[in-house]
Short mmCIF file of C-alpha atoms in Angstrom, two decimals:
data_model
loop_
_atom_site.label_atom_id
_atom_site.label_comp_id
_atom_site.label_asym_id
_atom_site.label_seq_id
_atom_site.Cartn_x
_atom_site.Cartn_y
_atom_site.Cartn_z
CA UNK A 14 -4.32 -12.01 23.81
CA UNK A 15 -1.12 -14.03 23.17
CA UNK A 16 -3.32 -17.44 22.56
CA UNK A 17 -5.31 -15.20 19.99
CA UNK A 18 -2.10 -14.55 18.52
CA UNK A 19 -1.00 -18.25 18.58
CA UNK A 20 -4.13 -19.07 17.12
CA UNK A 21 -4.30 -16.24 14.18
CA UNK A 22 -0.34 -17.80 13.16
CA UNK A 23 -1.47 -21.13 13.10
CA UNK A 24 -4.78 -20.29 10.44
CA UNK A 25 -2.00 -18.60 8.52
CA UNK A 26 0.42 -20.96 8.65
CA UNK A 27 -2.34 -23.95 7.61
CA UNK A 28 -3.72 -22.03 4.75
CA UNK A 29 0.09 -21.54 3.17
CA UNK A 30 0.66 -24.71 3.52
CA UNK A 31 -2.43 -26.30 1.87
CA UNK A 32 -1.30 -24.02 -1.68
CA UNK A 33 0.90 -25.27 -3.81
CA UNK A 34 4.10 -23.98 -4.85
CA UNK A 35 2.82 -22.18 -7.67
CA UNK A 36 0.13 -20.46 -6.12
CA UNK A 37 2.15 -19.59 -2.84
CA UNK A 38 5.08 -18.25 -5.87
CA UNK A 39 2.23 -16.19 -7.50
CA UNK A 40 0.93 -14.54 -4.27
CA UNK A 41 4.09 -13.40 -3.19
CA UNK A 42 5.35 -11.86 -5.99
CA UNK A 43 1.76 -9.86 -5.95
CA UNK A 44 1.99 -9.23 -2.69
CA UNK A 45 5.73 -7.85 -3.38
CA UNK A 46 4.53 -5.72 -6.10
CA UNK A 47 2.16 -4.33 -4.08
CA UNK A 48 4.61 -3.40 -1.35
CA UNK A 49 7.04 -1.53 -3.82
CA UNK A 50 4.03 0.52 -5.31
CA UNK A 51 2.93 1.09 -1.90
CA UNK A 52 6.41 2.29 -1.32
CA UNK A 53 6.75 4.26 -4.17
CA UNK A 54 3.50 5.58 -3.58
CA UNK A 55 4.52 6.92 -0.45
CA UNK A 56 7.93 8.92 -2.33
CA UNK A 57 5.14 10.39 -4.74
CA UNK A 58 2.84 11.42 -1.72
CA UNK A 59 6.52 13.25 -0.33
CA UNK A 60 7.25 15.04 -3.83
CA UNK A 61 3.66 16.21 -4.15
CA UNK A 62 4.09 18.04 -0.93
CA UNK A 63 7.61 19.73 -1.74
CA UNK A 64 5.81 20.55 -5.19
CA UNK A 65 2.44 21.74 -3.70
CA UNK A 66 4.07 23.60 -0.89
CA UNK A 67 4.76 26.06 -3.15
CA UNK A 68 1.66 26.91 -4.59
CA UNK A 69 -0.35 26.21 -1.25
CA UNK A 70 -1.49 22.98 -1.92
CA UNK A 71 -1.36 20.11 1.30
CA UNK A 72 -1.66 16.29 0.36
CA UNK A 73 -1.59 14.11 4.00
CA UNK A 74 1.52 11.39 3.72
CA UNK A 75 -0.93 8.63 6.17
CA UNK A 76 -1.56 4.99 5.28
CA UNK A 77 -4.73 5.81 3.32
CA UNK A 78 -3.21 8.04 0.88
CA UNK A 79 -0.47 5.71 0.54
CA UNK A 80 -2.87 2.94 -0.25
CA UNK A 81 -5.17 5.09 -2.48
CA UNK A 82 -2.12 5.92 -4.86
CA UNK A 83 -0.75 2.31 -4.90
CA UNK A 84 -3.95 0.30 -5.59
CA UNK A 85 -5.28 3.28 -8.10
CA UNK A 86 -2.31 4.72 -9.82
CA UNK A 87 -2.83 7.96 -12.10
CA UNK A 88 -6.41 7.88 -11.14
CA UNK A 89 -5.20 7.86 -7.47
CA UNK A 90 -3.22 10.79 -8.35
CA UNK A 91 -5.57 12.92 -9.68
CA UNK A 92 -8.21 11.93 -6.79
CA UNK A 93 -5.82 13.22 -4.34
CA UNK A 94 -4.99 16.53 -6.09
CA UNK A 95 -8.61 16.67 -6.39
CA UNK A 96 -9.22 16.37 -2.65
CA UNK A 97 -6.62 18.50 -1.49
CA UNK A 98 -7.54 21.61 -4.02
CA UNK A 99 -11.37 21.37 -2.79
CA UNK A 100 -10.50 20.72 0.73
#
């Protein structure tokens, strides 16, 4: 397991450094975006269940519904509403 590891850091570690600075600069400032919607995702998932508690409706804070909202937005939103009125 701990040479798979070794071996997994060094693919990483060759493909950053065969990108240029430019591309390496663009992919992580999308791959910071996506962490702070993924965060921010996750304080909408928690105010949908103080707000829905009160009417009877459940939304699941997990990784999935954390990803769902970050990656589709207001779409995502209305998904997951969607899902936990019919379910």
């Amino acid at each position: 397991m701990r040479i798979l590891v070794i071996v997994a850091l060094g693919v990483v570690s060759l493909i950053l450094l065969s990108m240029s600075r430019t591309t390496l600069e663009k992919n992580m400032e999308r791959l910071s975006v996506f962490w702070f919607r993924l965060a921010f995702a996750f304080f909408i998932l928690f105010l949908m269940n103080i707000a829905g508690g009160f009417i009877g409706i459940y939304v699941p804070v997990n990784i999935a519904s954390g990803v769902i909202l970050a990656v589709l937005g207001i779409p995502g939103f209305a998904a997951l509403c969607g899902f936990a009125i019919l379910f």
